[in-house]
CSV table of C-alpha atoms and ligand atoms in Angstrom, one decimal:
chain,number,residue,atom,x,y,z
A,889,MET,CA,22.7,18.1,-21.9
A,890,GLY,CA,21.7,21.7,-22.4
A,891,ASP,CA,20.6,24.1,-19.6
A,892,PRO,CA,18.1,22.4,-17.3
A,893,PRO,CA,14.7,24.0,-17.2
A,894,CYS,CA,14.5,27.0,-14.8
A,895,TRP,CA,11.8,25.4,-12.6
A,896,LEU,CA,14.5,22.9,-11.6
A,897,HIS,CA,16.1,25.7,-9.7
A,898,LEU,CA,14.6,25.2,-6.2
A,899,PHE,CA,16.7,27.7,-4.3
A,900,ASP,CA,17.2,31.3,-5.0
A,901,ASP,CA,19.9,32.0,-2.3
A,902,PHE,CA,22.7,30.3,-4.2
A,903,ASP,CA,26.2,31.4,-5.0
A,904,MET,CA,27.2,29.3,-8.0
A,905,THR,CA,30.6,30.8,-8.5
A,906,THR,CA,32.5,28.8,-5.9
A,907,SER,CA,34.3,25.6,-6.7
A,908,LEU,CA,36.3,22.9,-4.8
A,909,ALA,CA,39.4,24.3,-3.1
A,910,PRO,CA,42.5,24.1,-5.4
A,911,ASP,CA,44.6,21.9,-3.1
A,912,LEU,CA,41.9,19.2,-2.9
A,913,ALA,CA,41.1,19.5,-6.6
A,914,SER,CA,44.8,19.0,-7.5
A,915,PHE,CA,45.0,15.9,-5.2
A,916,PHE,CA,42.3,14.3,-7.3
A,917,THR,CA,43.9,15.2,-10.6
A,918,THR,CA,47.4,14.1,-9.6
A,919,HIS,CA,46.3,10.8,-8.2
A,920,ASP,CA,43.6,10.1,-10.8
A,921,ALA,CA,45.3,7.0,-12.3
A,922,ARG,CA,46.2,5.4,-9.0
A,923,ILE,CA,42.6,6.0,-7.6
A,924,HIS,CA,41.1,4.3,-10.6
A,925,GLU,CA,43.6,1.4,-10.3
A,926,GLU,CA,42.7,0.9,-6.7
A,927,LEU,CA,38.9,1.0,-7.4
A,928,PHE,CA,39.4,-1.6,-10.1
A,929,ASP,CA,41.3,-3.8,-7.5
A,930,PHE,CA,38.3,-3.5,-5.2
A,931,LEU,CA,35.8,-4.3,-8.0
A,932,ARG,CA,37.8,-7.4,-8.9
A,933,ILE,CA,36.9,-9.1,-5.6
A,934,PRO,CA,33.6,-11.0,-6.1
A,935,SER,CA,32.1,-10.1,-2.8
A,936,VAL,CA,28.7,-11.7,-3.4
A,937,SER,CA,27.0,-11.8,0.1
A,938,ALA,CA,24.2,-14.1,-1.0
A,939,ARG,CA,26.4,-17.1,-1.9
A,940,SER,CA,28.3,-19.2,0.6
A,941,GLU,CA,30.9,-20.1,-1.9
A,942,HIS,CA,32.0,-16.4,-1.8
A,943,ARG,CA,32.6,-16.4,2.0
A,944,ALA,CA,36.4,-16.1,1.5
A,945,ASP,CA,35.9,-13.3,-1.0
A,946,MET,CA,33.8,-11.4,1.5
A,947,THR,CA,36.7,-11.6,4.0
A,948,ARG,CA,39.1,-10.6,1.3
A,949,ALA,CA,37.0,-7.6,0.4
A,950,ALA,CA,36.7,-6.5,4.0
A,951,GLU,CA,40.5,-6.8,4.4
A,952,TRP,CA,41.1,-4.9,1.2
A,953,LEU,CA,38.8,-2.1,2.3
A,954,ALA,CA,40.4,-1.9,5.8
A,955,GLY,CA,43.8,-1.7,4.1
A,956,SER,CA,42.6,1.1,1.8
A,957,MET,CA,41.2,3.0,4.8
A,958,ARG,CA,44.5,2.7,6.6
A,959,ALA,CA,46.4,3.9,3.6
A,960,ALA,CA,44.1,6.9,3.5
A,961,GLY,CA,45.0,7.7,7.1
A,962,LEU,CA,42.1,6.2,9.1
A,963,THR,CA,42.4,3.5,11.6
A,964,ALA,CA,40.4,0.4,10.5
A,965,GLU,CA,39.1,-2.7,12.2
A,966,ILE,CA,37.2,-5.7,10.9
A,967,LEU,CA,34.5,-6.5,13.4
A,968,PRO,CA,32.4,-9.6,13.5
A,969,THR,CA,28.6,-9.7,13.3
A,970,GLY,CA,26.2,-12.7,13.1
A,971,GLY,CA,27.0,-12.7,9.4
A,972,HIS,CA,29.6,-11.0,7.2
A,973,PRO,CA,31.9,-8.6,9.1
A,974,VAL,CA,31.7,-4.9,9.4
A,975,VAL,CA,34.7,-2.7,8.4
A,976,LEU,CA,34.9,0.3,10.8
A,977,GLY,CA,37.2,3.1,9.8
A,978,GLU,CA,37.8,6.1,12.2
A,979,TRP,CA,39.6,9.4,12.1
A,980,ARG,CA,38.9,11.4,15.3
A,981,LYS,CA,41.6,14.0,15.5
A,982,ALA,CA,39.5,17.0,14.7
A,983,GLY,CA,38.8,17.3,18.4
A,984,PRO,CA,35.8,17.3,20.6
A,985,GLN,CA,34.5,20.7,19.4
A,986,ALA,CA,34.3,19.5,15.8
A,987,LYS,CA,31.3,17.6,14.4
A,988,THR,CA,31.4,13.9,13.9
A,989,VAL,CA,30.1,12.4,10.7
A,990,LEU,CA,29.3,8.7,10.1
A,991,VAL,CA,29.5,7.5,6.6
A,992,TYR,CA,27.7,4.3,5.8
A,993,GLY,CA,28.2,2.1,2.7
A,994,HIS,CA,28.3,-1.6,1.7
A,995,TYR,CA,31.1,-3.7,0.2
A,996,ASP,CA,28.9,-6.6,-0.7
A,997,VAL,CA,27.4,-7.0,-4.2
A,998,GLN,CA,24.5,-8.8,-5.9
A,999,PRO,CA,25.1,-12.1,-7.7
A,1000,ALA,CA,26.4,-11.4,-11.3
A,1001,GLU,CA,24.2,-14.0,-13.0
A,1002,PRO,CA,23.2,-14.3,-15.8
A,1003,LEU,CA,26.8,-14.2,-16.8
A,1004,GLU,CA,26.2,-14.7,-20.5
A,1005,LEU,CA,24.5,-11.3,-20.7
A,1006,TRP,CA,27.6,-9.4,-19.6
A,1007,ASP,CA,29.6,-7.7,-22.4
A,1008,SER,CA,32.7,-8.1,-20.3
A,1009,PRO,CA,33.2,-10.4,-17.2
A,1010,PRO,CA,31.5,-8.9,-14.1
A,1011,PHE,CA,34.6,-9.0,-11.9
A,1012,GLU,CA,37.1,-7.8,-14.6
A,1013,PRO,CA,36.3,-4.0,-14.4
A,1014,THR,CA,36.8,-2.0,-17.6
A,1015,MET,CA,36.3,1.6,-18.7
A,1016,ARG,CA,33.9,1.8,-21.7
A,1017,ASP,CA,32.6,5.1,-23.1
A,1018,GLY,CA,33.2,6.9,-19.8
A,1019,ARG,CA,31.6,4.2,-17.8
A,1020,ILE,CA,33.2,2.0,-15.1
A,1021,VAL,CA,31.7,-1.4,-15.9
A,1022,ALA,CA,31.7,-4.1,-13.2
A,1023,ARG,CA,29.4,-5.7,-10.7
A,1024,GLY,CA,29.4,-3.3,-7.7
A,1025,ALA,CA,30.7,-0.3,-9.8
A,1026,VAL,CA,27.8,1.8,-8.6
A,1027,ASP,CA,26.1,-0.4,-6.0
A,1028,ASP,CA,28.0,0.3,-3.9
A,1029,LYS,CA,31.7,-0.2,-4.1
A,1030,GLY,CA,32.4,2.8,-6.3
A,1031,GLN,CA,30.3,5.1,-4.1
A,1032,LEU,CA,31.8,3.8,-0.9
A,1033,PHE,CA,35.3,4.1,-2.2
A,1034,LEU,CA,34.8,7.7,-3.3
A,1035,HIS,CA,34.2,8.5,0.3
A,1036,VAL,CA,37.5,6.9,1.4
A,1037,LYS,CA,39.3,8.9,-1.3
A,1038,ALA,CA,37.6,12.2,-0.3
A,1039,ILE,CA,39.0,11.6,3.3
A,1040,GLU,CA,42.4,10.7,1.8
A,1041,ALA,CA,42.4,14.0,-0.2
A,1042,HIS,CA,42.0,16.1,3.0
A,1043,LEU,CA,44.6,14.1,5.0
A,1044,ALA,CA,47.1,14.1,2.1
A,1045,ALA,CA,46.7,17.7,1.1
A,1046,ARG,CA,46.3,19.3,4.5
A,1047,GLY,CA,47.3,16.7,7.1
A,1048,THR,CA,43.9,17.1,8.8
A,1049,LEU,CA,40.1,17.1,8.4
A,1050,PRO,CA,37.6,19.6,9.6
A,1051,VAL,CA,35.3,16.9,11.0
A,1052,ASN,CA,35.7,13.6,12.9
A,1053,ILE,CA,34.8,10.7,10.7
A,1054,ILE,CA,33.5,7.2,11.2
A,1055,VAL,CA,33.1,4.9,8.2
A,1056,LEU,CA,30.8,2.0,8.7
A,1057,ALA,CA,30.9,-0.5,5.8
A,1058,GLU,CA,28.8,-3.6,5.9
A,1059,GLY,CA,28.8,-6.8,3.9
A,1060,GLU,CA,25.1,-7.8,4.1
A,1061,GLU,CA,23.1,-4.9,2.5
A,1062,GLU,CA,22.2,-6.9,-0.6
A,1063,VAL,CA,20.8,-9.7,1.6
A,1064,GLY,CA,18.7,-7.5,3.9
A,1065,SER,CA,21.2,-6.3,6.6
A,1066,ASP,CA,19.9,-8.8,9.1
A,1067,ASN,CA,22.7,-8.4,11.6
A,1068,LEU,CA,23.4,-4.7,11.3
A,1069,ALA,CA,20.7,-3.4,13.6
A,1070,ALA,CA,22.0,-5.5,16.5
A,1071,PHE,CA,25.6,-4.3,15.7
A,1072,ILE,CA,24.6,-0.7,15.7
A,1073,THR,CA,22.7,-1.1,18.9
A,1074,ARG,CA,25.7,-2.8,20.5
A,1075,MET,CA,28.1,-0.2,19.2
A,1076,LYS,CA,25.8,2.8,19.9
A,1077,ASP,CA,28.3,4.8,22.0
A,1078,ARG,CA,31.2,4.3,19.6
A,1079,LEU,CA,29.0,5.2,16.6
A,1080,ALA,CA,27.5,8.3,18.2
A,1081,CYS,CA,27.6,11.1,15.7
A,1082,ASP,CA,26.2,14.5,14.6
A,1083,TYR,CA,25.4,13.6,11.0
A,1084,ILE,CA,25.1,10.5,8.8
A,1085,VAL,CA,26.0,10.5,5.1
A,1086,ILE,CA,25.2,7.7,2.7
A,1087,SER,CA,26.0,7.4,-1.1
A,1088,ASP,CA,24.1,4.3,-2.3
A,1089,SER,CA,21.6,5.8,-4.7
A,1090,ALA,CA,21.3,7.7,-8.0
A,1091,MET,CA,21.0,11.2,-9.3
A,1092,PHE,CA,17.8,12.2,-11.1
A,1093,ALA,CA,19.6,12.7,-14.4
A,1094,PRO,CA,23.1,13.2,-15.8
A,1095,GLY,CA,24.5,16.6,-14.6
A,1096,ILE,CA,21.8,17.1,-12.1
A,1097,PRO,CA,23.0,16.4,-8.5
A,1098,SER,CA,20.3,15.2,-6.2
A,1099,ILE,CA,19.5,14.9,-2.6
A,1100,LEU,CA,17.3,11.9,-1.8
A,1101,SER,CA,14.2,12.7,0.3
A,1102,SER,CA,12.8,9.2,0.7
A,1103,LEU,CA,13.4,5.5,0.6
A,1104,ARG,CA,10.9,2.7,0.6
A,1105,GLY,CA,11.1,0.0,3.2
A,1106,ILE,CA,10.7,-3.7,2.5
A,1107,ALA,CA,9.0,-6.8,3.8
A,1108,TYR,CA,10.2,-9.9,2.0
A,1109,PHE,CA,8.3,-13.3,2.1
A,1110,GLU,CA,8.5,-16.8,0.9
A,1111,ILE,CA,5.1,-18.5,0.4
A,1112,ASN,CA,5.1,-22.3,0.3
A,1113,VAL,CA,2.2,-24.4,-0.9
A,1114,GLN,CA,2.2,-28.1,-0.2
A,1115,GLY,CA,-0.3,-30.5,-1.8
A,1116,PRO,CA,0.1,-34.3,-2.1
A,1117,ALA,CA,3.1,-36.0,-0.5
A,1118,GLY,CA,4.8,-36.4,-3.9
A,1119,ASP,CA,4.4,-35.5,-7.6
A,1120,LEU,CA,1.5,-37.3,-9.2
A,1121,HIS,CA,0.5,-38.4,-12.7
A,1122,SER,CA,-1.7,-35.4,-13.8
A,1123,GLY,CA,-4.1,-37.8,-15.7
A,1124,SER,CA,-4.5,-40.3,-13.0
A,1125,TYR,CA,-5.0,-37.8,-10.2
A,1126,GLY,CA,-5.6,-34.4,-11.8
A,1127,GLY,CA,-9.1,-33.1,-11.1
A,1128,ALA,CA,-9.4,-34.9,-7.9
A,1129,VAL,CA,-6.3,-33.7,-6.0
A,1130,VAL,CA,-5.9,-29.9,-5.5
A,1131,ASN,CA,-3.0,-28.6,-7.6
A,1132,PRO,CA,-0.5,-26.6,-5.5
A,1133,ALA,CA,0.6,-24.5,-8.5
A,1134,MET,CA,-3.0,-23.4,-9.2
A,1135,ALA,CA,-3.6,-22.8,-5.5
A,1136,LEU,CA,-0.6,-20.5,-5.3
A,1137,CYS,CA,-1.7,-18.6,-8.4
A,1138,ARG,CA,-5.1,-18.1,-6.9
A,1139,ILE,CA,-3.5,-16.8,-3.7
A,1140,LEU,CA,-1.3,-14.4,-5.6
A,1141,ALA,CA,-4.2,-13.2,-7.7
A,1142,THR,CA,-6.0,-12.0,-4.6
A,1143,MET,CA,-3.2,-9.6,-3.8
A,1144,HIS,CA,-4.3,-6.7,-6.1
A,1145,ASP,CA,-7.7,-5.3,-7.1
A,1146,ALA,CA,-8.6,-4.2,-10.6
A,1147,ASP,CA,-7.3,-0.7,-9.9
A,1148,GLY,CA,-3.8,-2.0,-9.1
A,1149,ARG,CA,-4.2,-1.4,-5.4
A,1150,VAL,CA,-2.9,-3.9,-2.9
A,1151,ALA,CA,-5.9,-5.8,-1.7
A,1152,ILE,CA,-4.5,-7.2,1.6
A,1153,PRO,CA,-6.9,-5.9,4.2
A,1154,GLY,CA,-5.2,-3.2,6.4
A,1155,PHE,CA,-2.3,-2.8,4.0
A,1156,TYR,CA,-2.8,1.0,3.6
A,1157,ASP,CA,-3.9,1.7,7.1
A,1158,ALA,CA,-0.5,3.2,8.2
A,1159,VAL,CA,0.3,4.9,4.9
A,1160,ARG,CA,0.9,8.6,5.2
A,1161,GLU,CA,0.4,10.7,2.1
A,1162,TRP,CA,3.2,13.0,1.1
A,1163,GLU,CA,2.5,16.6,2.2
A,1164,PRO,CA,1.1,18.8,-0.6
A,1165,ALA,CA,4.4,20.7,-1.0
A,1166,ALA,CA,6.3,17.5,-1.5
A,1167,ARG,CA,3.8,16.1,-3.9
A,1168,GLU,CA,3.9,19.4,-5.8
A,1169,ALA,CA,7.7,19.2,-6.0
A,1170,LEU,CA,7.5,15.6,-7.2
A,1171,ARG,CA,5.0,16.5,-9.9
A,1172,ALA,CA,7.3,19.4,-11.0
A,1173,LEU,CA,10.2,17.1,-11.8
A,1174,PRO,CA,10.6,16.6,-15.6
A,1175,PHE,CA,9.8,12.9,-15.9
A,1176,ASP,CA,9.0,11.3,-19.2
A,1177,GLU,CA,6.8,8.2,-18.5
A,1178,GLU,CA,6.9,7.1,-22.1
A,1179,GLN,CA,10.7,7.2,-22.1
A,1180,LEU,CA,10.7,5.0,-19.0
A,1181,ARG,CA,8.5,2.5,-20.8
A,1182,ARG,CA,10.9,2.5,-23.8
A,1183,ASP,CA,13.9,2.2,-21.5
A,1184,VAL,CA,12.5,-1.0,-19.8
A,1185,GLY,CA,11.2,-2.4,-23.0
A,1186,ALA,CA,7.7,-3.1,-21.7
A,1187,PRO,CA,4.5,-3.0,-23.9
A,1188,ALA,CA,2.8,-0.7,-21.3
A,1189,LEU,CA,3.4,0.6,-17.8
A,1190,GLY,CA,1.0,-0.3,-15.0
A,1191,GLY,CA,0.3,0.2,-11.4
A,1192,GLU,CA,-2.1,2.0,-9.0
A,1193,ALA,CA,-4.8,4.0,-10.8
A,1194,GLY,CA,-4.8,7.7,-10.4
A,1195,ARG,CA,-1.0,8.1,-9.6
A,1196,THR,CA,1.9,9.3,-11.7
A,1197,VAL,CA,4.8,6.9,-12.3
A,1198,LEU,CA,7.0,8.8,-9.8
A,1199,GLU,CA,4.3,8.7,-7.2
A,1200,ARG,CA,3.9,4.9,-7.8
A,1201,LEU,CA,7.7,4.5,-7.4
A,1202,TRP,CA,8.5,6.8,-4.6
A,1203,ALA,CA,5.4,7.6,-2.5
A,1204,ARG,CA,3.2,4.4,-2.7
A,1205,PRO,CA,3.7,0.9,-1.4
A,1206,THR,CA,3.7,-2.2,-3.6
A,1207,CYS,CA,3.4,-6.0,-3.5
A,1208,GLU,CA,5.4,-7.9,-6.1
A,1209,VAL,CA,6.2,-11.4,-7.0
A,1210,ASN,CA,10.0,-11.8,-7.2
A,1211,GLY,CA,10.1,-15.5,-8.2
A,1212,LEU,CA,7.9,-18.5,-8.8
A,1213,LEU,CA,8.7,-22.2,-8.7
A,1214,SER,CA,6.6,-25.3,-9.4
A,1215,GLY,CA,6.2,-28.3,-11.5
A,1216,TYR,CA,8.0,-29.2,-14.8
A,1217,THR,CA,9.7,-26.3,-16.6
A,1218,GLY,CA,12.2,-28.3,-18.7
A,1219,GLU,CA,12.2,-29.0,-22.4
A,1220,GLY,CA,9.0,-30.4,-24.0
A,1221,SER,CA,6.1,-31.5,-21.9
A,1222,LYS,CA,5.6,-33.7,-18.8
A,1223,THR,CA,2.2,-34.5,-17.5
A,1224,VAL,CA,2.6,-34.0,-13.8
A,1225,LEU,CA,0.6,-32.6,-10.9
A,1226,PRO,CA,3.3,-31.0,-8.8
A,1227,ALA,CA,3.5,-31.7,-5.0
A,1228,LYS,CA,4.4,-28.2,-4.1
A,1229,ALA,CA,4.8,-24.6,-5.3
A,1230,MET,CA,6.7,-21.6,-4.0
A,1231,ALA,CA,6.7,-17.9,-4.5
A,1232,LYS,CA,9.0,-15.1,-3.3
A,1233,VAL,CA,7.0,-12.0,-2.7
A,1234,SER,CA,8.1,-8.6,-1.5
A,1235,CYS,CA,6.2,-5.5,-0.4
A,1236,ARG,CA,7.9,-2.1,-0.7
A,1237,LEU,CA,6.7,0.1,2.1
A,1238,VAL,CA,6.2,3.8,2.7
A,1239,PRO,CA,6.0,5.7,6.0
A,1240,ASP,CA,4.5,4.7,8.5
A,1241,GLN,CA,4.1,1.1,7.4
A,1242,ASP,CA,6.0,-1.3,9.7
A,1243,PRO,CA,7.5,-4.5,8.2
A,1244,ALA,CA,6.4,-6.6,11.2
A,1245,GLU,CA,2.8,-5.4,10.9
A,1246,ILE,CA,2.8,-6.1,7.2
A,1247,GLU,CA,4.0,-9.6,7.9
A,1248,ARG,CA,1.1,-10.1,10.2
A,1249,LEU,CA,-1.4,-8.8,7.6
A,1250,MET,CA,0.2,-10.9,4.8
A,1251,ALA,CA,0.1,-14.1,6.9
A,1252,ALA,CA,-3.5,-13.5,7.9
A,1253,HIS,CA,-4.5,-12.7,4.3
A,1254,VAL,CA,-2.9,-15.8,2.8
A,1255,ALA,CA,-4.4,-18.0,5.5
A,1256,ARG,CA,-7.8,-16.6,4.7
A,1257,VAL,CA,-7.7,-17.0,0.9
A,1258,ALA,CA,-5.8,-20.3,0.7
A,1259,PRO,CA,-7.9,-23.0,-1.0
A,1260,LYS,CA,-8.7,-26.1,0.8
A,1261,GLY,CA,-6.6,-29.2,0.0
A,1262,VAL,CA,-3.2,-27.6,0.4
A,1263,THR,CA,-1.1,-26.5,3.3
A,1264,VAL,CA,0.3,-22.9,3.0
A,1265,SER,CA,3.1,-21.2,5.0
A,1266,VAL,CA,4.3,-17.7,4.9
A,1267,THR,CA,7.9,-17.0,6.1
A,1268,GLN,CA,9.3,-13.5,6.4
A,1269,LEU,CA,12.9,-13.5,5.0
A,1270,HIS,CA,13.8,-9.9,5.9
A,1271,GLY,CA,12.3,-6.5,6.5
A,1272,GLY,CA,13.4,-2.9,6.6
A,1273,ARG,CA,11.6,0.3,7.5
A,1274,PRO,CA,10.8,3.1,5.1
A,1275,TRP,CA,12.4,6.5,5.6
A,1276,ARG,CA,11.8,10.2,4.8
A,1277,ALA,CA,14.4,13.0,5.2
A,1278,GLU,CA,14.4,16.3,7.0
A,1279,LEU,CA,15.1,18.7,4.2
A,1280,HIS,CA,16.5,21.5,6.2
A,1281,GLY,CA,19.2,22.3,8.7
A,1282,PRO,CA,23.0,22.5,8.6
A,1283,LEU,CA,23.6,19.1,7.0
A,1284,PHE,CA,21.2,19.8,4.2
A,1285,ASP,CA,22.6,23.3,3.5
A,1286,ALA,CA,26.2,22.0,3.5
A,1287,ALA,CA,25.2,19.3,1.0
A,1288,ARG,CA,23.5,21.8,-1.3
A,1289,ARG,CA,26.7,24.0,-1.3
A,1290,ALA,CA,29.0,21.0,-1.7
A,1291,LEU,CA,27.1,19.6,-4.7
A,1292,ALA,CA,27.0,23.0,-6.3
A,1293,LYS,CA,30.8,23.2,-6.0
A,1294,ALA,CA,31.3,19.9,-7.6
A,1295,PHE,CA,28.6,19.9,-10.3
A,1296,GLY,CA,28.3,23.6,-11.0
A,1297,ARG,CA,24.5,23.6,-10.3
A,1298,GLU,CA,22.2,23.3,-7.3
A,1299,PRO,CA,20.7,19.9,-6.5
A,1300,VAL,CA,17.2,18.7,-7.0
A,1301,ILE,CA,15.2,16.8,-4.4
A,1302,THR,CA,14.3,13.2,-5.5
A,1303,GLY,CA,12.7,10.1,-4.0
A,1304,GLU,CA,13.6,6.5,-4.4
A,1305,GLY,CA,11.7,3.3,-4.8
A,1306,GLY,CA,14.5,1.0,-3.5
A,1307,SER,CA,15.4,0.3,0.0
A,1308,ILE,CA,18.5,0.6,2.2
A,1309,PRO,CA,17.3,-1.4,5.2
A,1310,VAL,CA,19.7,0.0,7.8
A,1311,VAL,CA,18.7,3.6,7.3
A,1312,GLY,CA,15.6,3.2,9.5
A,1313,ASP,CA,17.8,1.6,12.2
A,1314,LEU,CA,20.5,4.3,12.0
A,1315,ASP,CA,17.7,6.9,12.4
A,1316,ARG,CA,16.2,5.1,15.3
A,1317,VAL,CA,19.3,4.1,17.2
A,1318,LEU,CA,21.7,7.0,16.5
A,1319,GLY,CA,19.1,9.7,16.1
A,1320,ALA,CA,21.4,11.9,13.9
A,1321,PRO,CA,20.1,13.6,10.7
A,1322,ILE,CA,20.7,11.4,7.6
A,1323,LEU,CA,21.8,12.7,4.2
A,1324,LEU,CA,21.5,10.5,1.1
A,1325,LEU,CA,23.8,11.8,-1.7
A,1326,GLY,CA,23.9,9.3,-4.5
A,1327,PHE,CA,26.1,9.5,-7.6
A,1328,GLY,CA,24.6,6.8,-9.7
A,1329,LEU,CA,22.4,7.4,-12.8
A,1330,PRO,CA,19.2,6.0,-14.1
A,1331,GLY,CA,19.9,3.0,-16.3
A,1332,GLU,CA,23.1,2.0,-14.6
A,1333,ASN,CA,22.0,-1.6,-14.4
A,1334,ALA,CA,22.4,-2.1,-10.7
A,1335,HIS,CA,21.6,-5.8,-9.8
A,1336,ALA,CA,21.6,-6.6,-13.6
A,1337,PRO,CA,24.2,-7.5,-16.2
A,1338,ASN,CA,26.6,-4.7,-17.3
A,1339,GLU,CA,26.3,-2.6,-14.2
A,1340,TRP,CA,28.2,0.6,-14.6
A,1341,MET,CA,29.0,3.9,-12.9
A,1342,SER,CA,29.6,7.1,-14.8
A,1343,ASP,CA,33.3,8.0,-14.4
A,1344,GLU,CA,32.4,11.7,-14.4
A,1345,ASN,CA,30.1,11.1,-11.4
A,1346,PHE,CA,32.7,9.0,-9.6
A,1347,VAL,CA,35.2,11.9,-9.9
A,1348,LYS,CA,32.6,14.6,-9.2
A,1349,GLY,CA,31.4,12.5,-6.3
A,1350,MET,CA,34.8,12.6,-4.7
A,1351,HIS,CA,34.9,16.4,-5.2
A,1352,ALA,CA,31.4,16.8,-3.7
A,1353,ILE,CA,32.2,14.7,-0.6
A,1354,ALA,CA,35.6,16.5,-0.1
A,1355,ALA,CA,33.7,19.8,-0.3
A,1356,LEU,CA,31.1,18.4,2.1
A,1357,TRP,CA,33.7,17.9,4.8
A,1358,GLU,CA,34.8,21.5,4.3
A,1359,GLU,CA,31.2,22.8,4.5
A,1360,LEU,CA,30.5,20.7,7.6
A,1361,GLY,CA,33.7,21.9,9.3
A,1362,ALA,CA,32.5,25.5,8.7
A,1363,ALA,CA,28.9,24.9,9.6
B,262,BES,N1,21.7,0.7,-3.6
B,262,BES,C1,20.5,0.0,-3.4
B,262,BES,C2,19.3,0.8,-2.9
B,262,BES,C3,18.8,1.6,-4.1
B,262,BES,C4,18.2,1.0,-5.1
B,262,BES,C5,19.1,3.0,-4.1
B,262,BES,C6,17.9,1.8,-6.2
B,262,BES,C7,18.7,3.7,-5.2
B,262,BES,C8,18.2,3.1,-6.3
B,262,BES,C9,20.7,-1.1,-2.4
B,262,BES,O1,21.9,-1.7,-2.5
B,262,BES,C10,19.7,-2.2,-2.7
B,262,BES,O2,19.6,-2.7,-3.8
B,262,BES,N2,18.9,-2.5,-1.7
B,262,BES,C11,18.0,-3.6,-1.8
B,262,BES,C12,17.7,-4.0,-0.3
B,262,BES,C13,17.1,-5.3,-0.1
B,262,BES,C14,18.0,-6.4,-0.6
B,262,BES,C15,16.7,-5.5,1.3
B,262,BES,C16,16.8,-3.3,-2.6
B,262,BES,O3,16.3,-2.2,-2.5
B,262,BES,O4,16.3,-4.2,-3.2
B,263,ZN,ZN1,23.4,-0.6,-2.7
């Protein structure tokens, strides 16, 4: 990539001549092969949190990670939750005067299916064209692991760290982090910290380090429609018995208006527009909507009228069908009136929408529009709050300098359409400023076949985080 456009330079008080301290840089060079071998070992463990058949792999991944933290010089414990365990790593020898940083990440991954679309097996990591390819490479094992290695670099090169560090690694992020809020609340005193740092997101573009300013929240539902007691002959009964599949489609069709806005009454009541300066910054980012259309291979893009694509993705809430199930979908035809239909529906939320309130609105709306002749239920599967960052203060300044040292240019500020459910809880319970520094890239296939992480970003990510500890120690 050539020089980025000048209006991508947000800050004018920047010294771009500094780089990572030589002793830390040389640790990463000397140990490059070993670090990659270890990462590949981590990626080989199929820690799929959604599937009960991977329960033993989840334990194995937690133990592997605890071992890796101990080898880096942290103490590590595997702590039970109501679901998959938390791995808690700690190094607290910087003393009471030094700042304490909490790093959050997740060691669980999404299911790898459909397996036939992978060019190499998902749990046999390989390096292809500068990309680390494996399920979990970028989301989030690679990004969690680079934090462990940044800690190791300091302890190996200097025998000490300028900050106290807590690493909180969970195994349920990809299934909604249901048990983590209770864990954090229970462990509030032990997790007390000055700053929180998370790498579980992406940079705006290759070579352009990014600080994330927002995450959407989520409210995830299952809608079940029950008609007759069992499947019926569609000729003998069709026309006289209400069809649950049609009933479900009619319900789903009421969820948007013709302008692409969510039509659930009250849905937008709590939505706070981004401040004019933030909207301005968002509109200034060089984003090619047509390129996105080509990348995803869709005939056209859609969404809320009067909004740019980045606004639709980062600043506006949505309601999406994630899955549909009903009737006969096998080969050929079968004349059947199905007894039931099911949809998985999720809403992405923006500040100040509250997942519990959205559940109430969704349930009331579905009950109101449900056709007669079927029974409809709405169950919330999980929820997470939206979040927006404070883009000033010592943590933010340290991050700008650390990213500049590692990437040779200042960061841009981005938003994100995805969710990290625990961020809202960390904010609420621990009350420390949160920094989201992601090292993924657009198109890295998170949650999809052929997930990858740029090896350059993995290495520069380690540099940036090692530099961040230095900056925070000096702050
Ligand atoms: N790492 C992602 C969050 C994310 C997605 C950050 C895209 C940046 C870009 C995270 O692991 C994730 O996928 N979260 C889920 C949460 C859900 C299961 C509650 C998501 O957003 O779907
Ligand atoms: Zn993730």
